[in-house]
Amino acid sequence: MNDPNGLAYAFGKYQFFYQFHPYAAAWGPMHWGHYTSKDMIKWELAPTAIAPDEAYDRDGCFSGSAIVKDKKLYLLYTAVSGALQQQALAVSKDGMAFEKKGLVIAKADLPADASETNFRDPKVFEKNGTYYALVGSKNKSGAGQILLYASNDLENWRFVGCPYRTEGDELMCECPDCFTLSGKDVLLTSIQFLHRDGWRNENVHTARYLTGELDLSDGKFYPEIEDEVDSGFDFYAPQTFVAPDGRRVMIAWMQMWDRTYVTAPEGWVGAATLPRELFVKNGRLYQQPVREIETYRKNPVAFEDIPILGERTVEGVKGTKCELCFTLDMGTAARAGVKLFCGHNIETLLFYDRASGLVIFDRSNMGTLISGSSRERDALIRSTAVRVRDNKISFRLFLDVSSVEAFLNGGERTMTGLVYAPRYADGIVFFSEGGTATVEHLEKYDIVIP
Ligand code: FRU
């Protein structure tokens, strides 16, 4: 799988579709795979929703989104035919069988400067009785851009404007999204080949967000803050939807293009992140795993104030399918944090480095070598700046066999990465260098999904 698609709540269940190539553990002609869930944690496989079987989508049903209208579930997706990318509609009365309705935003609907070969990933939403769709695009001089369309019926669309355009060229805005939280509009887009900027944009492609204000009448977006969504290795193409209780939930693809795909010989590649609830605070985007995950906690272990000098393990704290929460008081340490997936000289590090002010995620000694695109400096170390308050940083980590999702300082920063360690490497070791640190309020739970 790659991108999550068509996220929605419909027919009494959460709907999760995804970019799917059924015939090999490698990207190929895209289908939409489908799962449903009652709680966003435990998912049930459904029949593949759409396949590239029409002249206009014969080379792939690329990414898109979903919306409920008149008790039906509509999918707006990119139909690929040769070099042409256009947007098509499919509809379902029961959430299982989908009927294709054909192209609805076609080549003729492109503004003059937009590429017809890079026009994809429509995200549909409704506001005050009008439907809107954001579509990823590239202009003829090579800048990435997002196009806004409007419709009264999901079938007839008119071009409104261009809320976002990148400054550099040789870029492409994929998977746009927009929503309002705490009075701010948040624009998401996954930008191909975005240039590295210090510790930001270190992967070959980067999911970015902007907070500000979107004027739906002319499609102009007035940005305030722009940043990357996640600072780890494996996070791309996030999409959001609204849960029935109003929560804005985001799911991303937990992989990256052009990497060593370690699991391919096992017949699969790609996974989704945990569904994450989004918040806006002080104009910035915050993420937390949806609270439903907490109902799967087992075997709780809790400790207060553990001094760390050198390395230290804690009774009952180990595992590879678990949640680990703690506050790190840096004390006098120069570096301190935690080693995950440890065993026989194998370890994955997540720690704060006082001199640089960065939290560093280091998988260079995880037990498997991963390389990436030649545009990446490496695929082994990522960092992110965190705000240290009272010398403290909070960590909330989810380990799931071959992944780490780290929520730092209440979700102000996240780092997501795949870790392929040998099965015996289930150790968790706290460490400090250059002084003593303290692990406060340590909690660990196994996550057991029956
Ligand atoms: C993003 C992406 C989308 C496209 C899909 C194809 O990862 O490249 O732009 O629709 O994947 O599978």
Coordinates of C-alpha atoms and ligand atoms in Angstrom, one line a residue:
M1 CA 0.0 0.0 0.0
N2 CA 0.9 3.6 -0.3
D3 CA -1.4 6.6 0.4
P4 CA -4.5 6.5 2.6
N5 CA -7.5 7.4 0.5
G6 CA -11.2 8.2 1.0
L7 CA -11.1 8.5 4.8
A8 CA -14.6 8.9 6.0
Y9 CA -17.2 7.8 8.5
A10 CA -20.2 6.3 6.7
F11 CA -22.7 3.5 7.1
G12 CA -22.0 3.4 10.8
K13 CA -18.3 2.7 10.3
Y14 CA -14.9 4.2 9.7
Q15 CA -13.9 3.8 6.1
F16 CA -10.3 3.5 5.1
F17 CA -9.3 3.1 1.5
Y18 CA -5.7 3.1 0.3
Q19 CA -3.5 3.0 -2.8
F20 CA -3.1 -0.7 -3.5
H21 CA -1.4 -2.9 -6.0
P22 CA -2.9 -6.4 -5.5
Y23 CA -0.4 -8.3 -7.7
A24 CA 3.0 -7.6 -6.2
A25 CA 4.7 -6.1 -3.1
A26 CA 5.7 -3.2 -5.4
W27 CA 4.0 -0.1 -6.8
G28 CA 2.0 -0.9 -10.0
P29 CA -1.4 -0.1 -11.5
M30 CA -3.3 1.4 -8.6
H31 CA -6.5 0.0 -7.1
W32 CA -8.3 1.2 -4.0
G33 CA -8.1 -1.3 -1.2
H34 CA -10.6 -1.0 1.5
Y35 CA -10.9 -1.6 5.3
T36 CA -13.7 -0.7 7.7
S37 CA -13.6 -0.2 11.5
K38 CA -15.8 0.5 14.5
D39 CA -13.0 2.3 16.4
M40 CA -10.1 3.2 14.0
I41 CA -7.9 0.6 15.7
K42 CA -9.2 -2.8 14.7
W43 CA -9.8 -3.0 11.0
E44 CA -11.7 -5.5 8.8
L45 CA -10.8 -6.1 5.2
A46 CA -13.4 -5.3 2.6
P47 CA -13.4 -6.1 -1.1
T48 CA -11.2 -3.9 -3.3
A49 CA -13.3 -0.9 -4.0
I50 CA -12.2 0.3 -7.4
A51 CA -9.8 -1.0 -10.1
P52 CA -8.4 0.5 -13.2
D53 CA -10.9 -1.0 -15.6
E54 CA -12.2 2.0 -17.7
A55 CA -10.5 3.7 -20.7
Y56 CA -10.1 6.9 -18.7
D57 CA -8.5 5.2 -15.6
R58 CA -6.8 2.2 -17.3
D59 CA -3.4 3.1 -15.9
G60 CA -4.4 3.6 -12.4
C61 CA -7.0 4.8 -9.8
F62 CA -4.7 7.2 -8.0
S63 CA -5.3 8.9 -4.7
G64 CA -8.5 10.8 -3.7
S65 CA -11.0 11.3 -1.0
A66 CA -14.6 10.6 0.0
I67 CA -17.7 12.4 1.0
V68 CA -21.2 11.4 2.1
K69 CA -24.1 12.9 0.2
D70 CA -27.7 11.8 0.3
K71 CA -26.7 8.7 2.3
K72 CA -24.3 7.6 -0.4
L73 CA -20.6 7.5 -0.3
Y74 CA -18.8 9.3 -3.1
L75 CA -15.2 8.7 -4.0
L76 CA -13.4 11.4 -6.0
Y77 CA -10.1 10.0 -7.3
T78 CA -7.5 10.5 -10.0
A79 CA -8.1 8.6 -13.2
V80 CA -4.8 8.0 -15.0
S81 CA -4.8 7.2 -18.7
G82 CA -1.4 7.4 -20.4
A83 CA 0.1 10.9 -19.6
L84 CA -3.3 12.3 -18.6
Q85 CA -4.4 12.7 -15.0
Q86 CA -8.1 13.7 -14.5
Q87 CA -10.5 13.4 -11.6
A88 CA -13.3 10.8 -11.6
L89 CA -16.2 10.0 -9.4
A90 CA -17.5 6.7 -8.0
V91 CA -20.5 6.1 -5.8
S92 CA -21.8 3.5 -3.4
K93 CA -25.2 2.9 -1.7
D94 CA -23.9 0.3 0.8
G95 CA -20.2 1.2 1.2
M96 CA -19.1 -2.0 -0.4
A97 CA -20.0 -2.0 -4.1
F98 CA -18.9 1.1 -6.1
E99 CA -20.3 2.3 -9.4
K100 CA -18.1 4.6 -11.5
K101 CA -19.7 7.8 -12.8
G102 CA -16.8 8.9 -15.1
L103 CA -14.7 12.0 -15.3
V104 CA -15.8 15.1 -13.5
I105 CA -12.8 17.4 -13.4
A106 CA -11.1 16.9 -16.7
K107 CA -8.3 18.4 -18.8
A108 CA -10.6 21.1 -20.1
D109 CA -11.1 22.3 -16.5
L110 CA -7.4 23.1 -16.0
P111 CA -6.3 26.7 -15.7
A112 CA -3.9 27.8 -18.5
D113 CA -0.6 27.3 -16.8
A114 CA -1.3 23.9 -15.2
S115 CA 0.3 20.6 -16.3
E116 CA -2.1 17.9 -17.5
T117 CA 0.3 15.1 -16.5
N118 CA 0.6 16.2 -12.9
F119 CA -2.9 16.8 -11.7
R120 CA -4.0 14.5 -9.0
D121 CA -5.2 13.6 -5.5
P122 CA -8.5 15.5 -5.2
K123 CA -9.7 16.2 -1.6
V124 CA -13.4 17.0 -1.4
F125 CA -15.1 18.8 1.4
E126 CA -18.4 20.7 1.9
K127 CA -18.9 24.2 3.3
N128 CA -22.2 26.1 3.6
G129 CA -23.9 23.8 1.0
T130 CA -21.1 24.0 -1.6
Y131 CA -18.7 21.2 -2.4
Y132 CA -15.0 22.1 -2.8
A133 CA -12.1 20.0 -4.1
L134 CA -8.4 20.8 -3.7
V135 CA -6.3 19.1 -6.4
G136 CA -2.5 18.7 -6.5
S137 CA -0.8 20.3 -9.5
K138 CA 2.3 21.6 -11.1
N139 CA 2.5 24.7 -13.2
K140 CA 4.3 24.8 -16.6
S141 CA 7.4 26.3 -15.1
G142 CA 7.7 23.4 -12.7
A143 CA 6.4 24.9 -9.4
G144 CA 4.1 22.8 -7.3
Q145 CA 0.7 24.2 -6.7
I146 CA -2.8 23.4 -5.4
L147 CA -5.9 24.1 -7.3
L148 CA -9.4 24.8 -5.8
Y149 CA -12.6 23.8 -7.5
A150 CA -16.2 24.2 -6.5
S151 CA -19.4 22.4 -7.3
N152 CA -23.1 22.2 -6.2
D153 CA -23.6 18.5 -7.0
L154 CA -20.1 16.8 -7.1
E155 CA -20.5 16.3 -10.9
N156 CA -20.1 19.8 -12.4
W157 CA -17.0 21.6 -11.1
R158 CA -15.7 25.1 -11.8
F159 CA -12.1 26.3 -11.2
V160 CA -11.9 28.9 -8.3
G161 CA -8.2 29.7 -7.7
C162 CA -4.8 28.6 -6.6
P163 CA -4.4 28.7 -2.8
Y164 CA -0.7 27.6 -2.8
R165 CA 2.3 27.6 -5.0
T166 CA 5.8 26.6 -4.1
E167 CA 8.7 28.9 -4.6
G168 CA 11.2 26.4 -6.1
D169 CA 10.7 24.5 -9.3
E170 CA 10.9 20.8 -10.1
L171 CA 8.4 20.3 -7.4
M172 CA 4.9 18.9 -7.3
C173 CA 2.1 19.3 -4.6
E174 CA 0.6 15.9 -3.9
C175 CA -2.3 15.1 -1.6
P176 CA -3.7 18.5 -0.6
D177 CA -6.2 18.8 2.2
C178 CA -7.7 21.7 4.1
F179 CA -9.8 22.0 7.3
T180 CA -10.5 24.4 10.1
L181 CA -9.4 24.0 13.7
S182 CA -9.7 26.5 16.5
G183 CA -10.5 29.2 14.1
K184 CA -7.5 28.6 11.8
D185 CA -7.5 27.0 8.4
V186 CA -4.9 24.3 8.0
L187 CA -3.6 23.5 4.5
L188 CA -1.8 20.2 4.1
T189 CA 0.2 19.1 1.1
S190 CA 2.9 16.5 0.4
I191 CA 5.6 18.0 -1.7
Q192 CA 7.8 16.0 -4.0
F193 CA 11.5 16.8 -4.0
L194 CA 11.2 19.6 -1.5
H195 CA 14.7 20.9 -0.7
R196 CA 16.3 20.1 2.6
D197 CA 16.2 23.1 5.0
G198 CA 18.4 22.3 8.1
W199 CA 16.7 19.4 9.9
R200 CA 13.5 20.0 8.0
N201 CA 12.5 18.2 4.7
E202 CA 15.2 15.5 5.1
N203 CA 13.2 12.9 3.2
V204 CA 13.0 12.8 -0.6
H205 CA 9.4 14.1 -0.3
T206 CA 7.8 16.0 2.6
A207 CA 4.3 16.4 4.1
R208 CA 3.9 20.1 5.0
Y209 CA 1.2 22.2 6.7
L210 CA 0.4 25.8 6.7
T211 CA -2.0 27.5 9.1
G212 CA -3.8 30.7 8.1
E213 CA -7.0 31.6 6.3
L214 CA -8.5 30.2 3.1
D215 CA -10.9 32.4 1.2
L216 CA -13.2 30.0 -0.6
S217 CA -14.6 32.8 -2.8
D218 CA -11.3 33.3 -4.8
G219 CA -9.2 30.4 -3.5
K220 CA -6.6 32.6 -1.9
F221 CA -4.8 31.3 1.2
Y222 CA -3.2 33.7 3.6
P223 CA -0.5 31.8 5.5
E224 CA 0.8 32.5 8.9
I225 CA 3.0 29.5 9.9
E226 CA 4.4 26.8 7.6
D227 CA 6.3 23.7 8.8
E228 CA 6.7 20.0 8.2
V229 CA 4.0 17.7 9.6
D230 CA 6.4 15.0 10.9
S231 CA 10.1 14.9 11.4
G232 CA 10.8 11.2 11.1
F233 CA 11.8 9.0 8.2
D234 CA 8.5 7.4 7.1
F235 CA 5.6 9.7 6.8
Y236 CA 3.9 10.9 3.7
A237 CA 0.6 11.6 2.0
P238 CA -1.5 12.3 5.1
Q239 CA -5.2 12.7 4.7
T240 CA -7.8 13.8 7.3
F241 CA -11.5 13.4 7.9
V242 CA -14.0 14.2 10.7
A243 CA -15.1 11.6 13.2
P244 CA -18.8 11.6 14.2
D245 CA -17.9 13.4 17.4
G246 CA -16.2 16.2 15.5
R247 CA -12.6 15.2 16.0
R248 CA -10.3 15.9 13.0
V249 CA -8.3 12.8 12.4
M250 CA -5.3 12.3 10.2
I251 CA -3.7 9.1 8.8
A252 CA -0.5 9.0 6.8
W253 CA 1.4 6.4 4.8
M254 CA 4.2 5.1 7.0
Q255 CA 6.8 4.6 4.4
M256 CA 8.8 6.7 1.9
W257 CA 9.4 6.4 -1.8
D258 CA 12.7 5.1 -3.2
R259 CA 13.7 3.3 0.0
T260 CA 15.0 -0.2 0.6
Y261 CA 11.7 -2.2 1.1
V262 CA 12.8 -4.7 3.6
T263 CA 9.5 -6.6 3.9
A264 CA 9.0 -7.1 0.1
P265 CA 10.2 -10.7 0.3
E266 CA 7.4 -11.3 2.8
G267 CA 4.9 -10.2 0.3
W268 CA 4.0 -6.7 1.6
V269 CA 5.3 -3.2 1.7
G270 CA 3.8 -0.1 3.4
A271 CA 1.5 0.6 6.3
A272 CA -0.6 3.4 7.7
T273 CA 0.3 5.4 10.8
L274 CA -2.0 5.4 13.8
P275 CA -5.0 7.6 13.3
R276 CA -4.0 10.9 14.9
E277 CA -6.3 13.6 16.3
L278 CA -5.3 17.1 15.3
F279 CA -5.3 20.3 17.3
V280 CA -4.2 23.8 16.6
K281 CA -2.5 25.7 19.4
N282 CA -0.7 29.0 19.0
G283 CA -1.1 28.6 15.2
R284 CA 0.8 25.3 15.2
L285 CA -0.5 21.8 14.4
Y286 CA -0.4 19.3 17.2
Q287 CA -1.0 15.6 16.9
Q288 CA -2.1 12.8 19.4
P289 CA -3.0 9.2 18.6
V290 CA -6.8 8.8 18.8
R291 CA -7.8 8.0 22.3
E292 CA -9.4 4.6 21.2
I293 CA -5.9 3.1 21.3
E294 CA -5.9 3.4 25.1
T295 CA -8.7 0.8 25.3
Y296 CA -6.1 -1.7 24.0
R297 CA -3.6 -1.1 26.8
K298 CA -2.6 -4.2 28.8
N299 CA -0.1 -4.9 31.6
P300 CA 0.4 -1.3 32.9
V301 CA 3.8 -0.5 34.6
A302 CA 4.4 2.9 36.2
F303 CA 7.4 4.5 38.0
E304 CA 8.3 8.0 39.2
D305 CA 11.7 9.7 39.1
I306 CA 14.3 7.3 37.9
P307 CA 17.8 8.7 37.9
I308 CA 19.8 7.9 34.7
L309 CA 23.5 8.0 34.6
G310 CA 24.9 5.9 31.7
E311 CA 22.5 3.1 30.8
R312 CA 19.6 1.8 32.8
T313 CA 16.8 -0.7 32.2
V314 CA 13.6 -0.7 34.2
E315 CA 11.8 -3.7 35.6
G316 CA 8.9 -4.7 33.3
V317 CA 9.8 -2.1 30.7
K318 CA 10.6 -3.9 27.4
G319 CA 8.7 -4.9 24.3
T320 CA 8.0 -4.2 20.7
K321 CA 4.2 -3.7 20.7
C322 CA 3.7 -1.1 23.4
E323 CA 3.2 2.4 24.4
L324 CA 5.9 4.2 26.4
C325 CA 5.3 7.6 28.1
F326 CA 7.7 9.6 30.2
T327 CA 8.9 13.0 30.9
L328 CA 12.7 13.5 30.6
D329 CA 14.3 16.0 32.9
M330 CA 17.7 16.7 31.3
G331 CA 19.3 17.4 34.7
T332 CA 23.0 18.0 33.9
A333 CA 23.1 15.6 30.9
A334 CA 24.4 16.6 27.5
R335 CA 22.4 13.9 25.8
A336 CA 19.7 11.7 27.2
G337 CA 16.8 9.5 26.0
V338 CA 15.9 6.0 25.3
K339 CA 17.2 3.1 23.2
L340 CA 14.5 0.9 21.6
F341 CA 14.5 -2.5 19.9
C342 CA 17.7 -3.3 21.8
G343 CA 19.6 -6.6 21.8
H344 CA 23.2 -7.8 21.2
N345 CA 24.7 -4.5 20.1
I346 CA 21.6 -3.5 18.2
E347 CA 19.7 -0.4 19.2
T348 CA 17.6 2.4 17.9
L349 CA 18.0 5.8 19.7
L350 CA 15.7 8.6 20.4
F351 CA 17.3 11.3 22.5
Y352 CA 17.6 15.0 23.2
D353 CA 20.9 16.6 22.4
R354 CA 21.3 19.7 24.5
A355 CA 24.0 21.4 22.3
S356 CA 21.9 21.3 19.1
G357 CA 18.5 21.6 20.8
L358 CA 17.3 18.7 18.7
V359 CA 15.6 15.4 19.4
I360 CA 17.4 12.8 17.3
F361 CA 16.0 9.6 16.0
D362 CA 19.0 7.3 15.0
R363 CA 18.3 4.0 13.4
S364 CA 21.7 3.5 11.9
N365 CA 22.4 0.5 14.2
M366 CA 18.9 -1.0 14.1
G367 CA 20.1 -4.3 12.6
T368 CA 19.1 -3.7 9.0
L369 CA 20.5 -1.3 6.5
I370 CA 18.1 1.0 4.7
S371 CA 19.1 3.3 1.9
G372 CA 17.0 5.9 0.2
S373 CA 16.8 8.2 -2.8
S374 CA 20.1 9.8 -3.9
R375 CA 18.5 13.1 -2.9
E376 CA 18.5 12.1 0.7
R377 CA 21.7 12.7 2.7
D378 CA 20.9 9.4 4.5
A379 CA 18.0 7.3 5.6
L380 CA 19.3 6.6 9.1
I381 CA 19.2 9.8 11.2
R382 CA 16.5 12.4 11.6
S383 CA 16.1 15.3 14.0
T384 CA 13.6 17.9 15.1
A385 CA 13.8 21.0 17.3
V386 CA 11.7 20.8 20.5
R387 CA 11.0 23.4 23.0
V388 CA 12.5 22.5 26.4
R389 CA 10.5 23.9 29.3
D390 CA 12.0 23.7 32.8
N391 CA 14.7 21.5 31.4
K392 CA 12.0 18.9 30.4
I393 CA 10.7 17.2 27.3
S394 CA 7.8 14.7 27.2
F395 CA 7.8 11.6 25.1
R396 CA 4.9 9.4 24.1
L397 CA 6.0 6.5 21.9
F398 CA 4.2 3.7 20.1
L399 CA 6.2 0.7 19.0
D400 CA 4.5 -1.8 16.7
V401 CA 6.9 -4.6 15.7
S402 CA 8.7 -2.6 13.0
S403 CA 7.7 1.0 13.7
V404 CA 8.0 3.9 16.1
E405 CA 5.6 6.8 16.3
A406 CA 6.9 9.4 18.7
F407 CA 4.8 12.2 20.0
L408 CA 7.0 14.9 21.6
N409 CA 5.9 17.6 24.0
G410 CA 2.2 16.7 23.8
G411 CA 2.3 16.3 20.0
E412 CA 4.0 19.6 19.2
R413 CA 6.4 17.5 17.2
T414 CA 6.2 13.9 15.9
M415 CA 8.8 11.6 14.5
T416 CA 7.6 8.5 12.6
G417 CA 10.0 5.8 11.5
L418 CA 10.3 2.1 10.5
V419 CA 12.7 0.0 12.5
Y420 CA 13.6 -3.5 11.3
A421 CA 15.4 -5.2 14.2
P422 CA 15.8 -8.9 14.8
R423 CA 12.9 -10.4 16.6
Y424 CA 14.9 -10.9 19.9
A425 CA 15.7 -7.2 20.1
D426 CA 12.9 -6.2 22.5
G427 CA 15.0 -4.3 25.0
I428 CA 14.2 -0.7 26.2
V429 CA 17.2 1.1 27.8
F430 CA 17.2 4.6 29.1
F431 CA 20.5 6.5 28.9
S432 CA 22.3 9.7 29.6
E433 CA 25.7 11.1 28.6
G434 CA 27.7 13.9 30.3
G435 CA 25.6 14.1 33.4
T436 CA 22.6 12.8 35.2
A437 CA 19.0 12.9 33.8
T438 CA 15.8 11.8 35.4
V439 CA 12.9 9.9 33.8
E440 CA 9.8 11.1 35.5
H441 CA 6.3 9.7 35.3
L442 CA 7.2 6.6 33.4
E443 CA 4.3 4.5 32.1
K444 CA 4.4 1.5 29.8
Y445 CA 1.6 -0.5 28.4
D446 CA 1.5 -3.4 26.0
I447 CA -0.8 -2.8 23.2
V448 CA -2.8 -5.9 22.5
I449 CA -5.2 -6.0 19.6
P450 CA -7.1 -9.3 19.8
Ligands
FRU1 C1 1.7 10.0 -3.3 C2 1.3 9.6 -4.7 C3 0.0 10.4 -5.2 C4 -0.6 9.5 -6.2 C5 -0.3 8.2 -5.6 C6 -0.1 7.1 -6.6 O1 2.4 9.1 -2.6 O2 2.3 9.8 -5.6 O3 0.3 11.7 -5.7 O4 -1.9 9.7 -6.4 O5 0.8 8.3 -4.8 O6 -0.1 5.8 -6.1

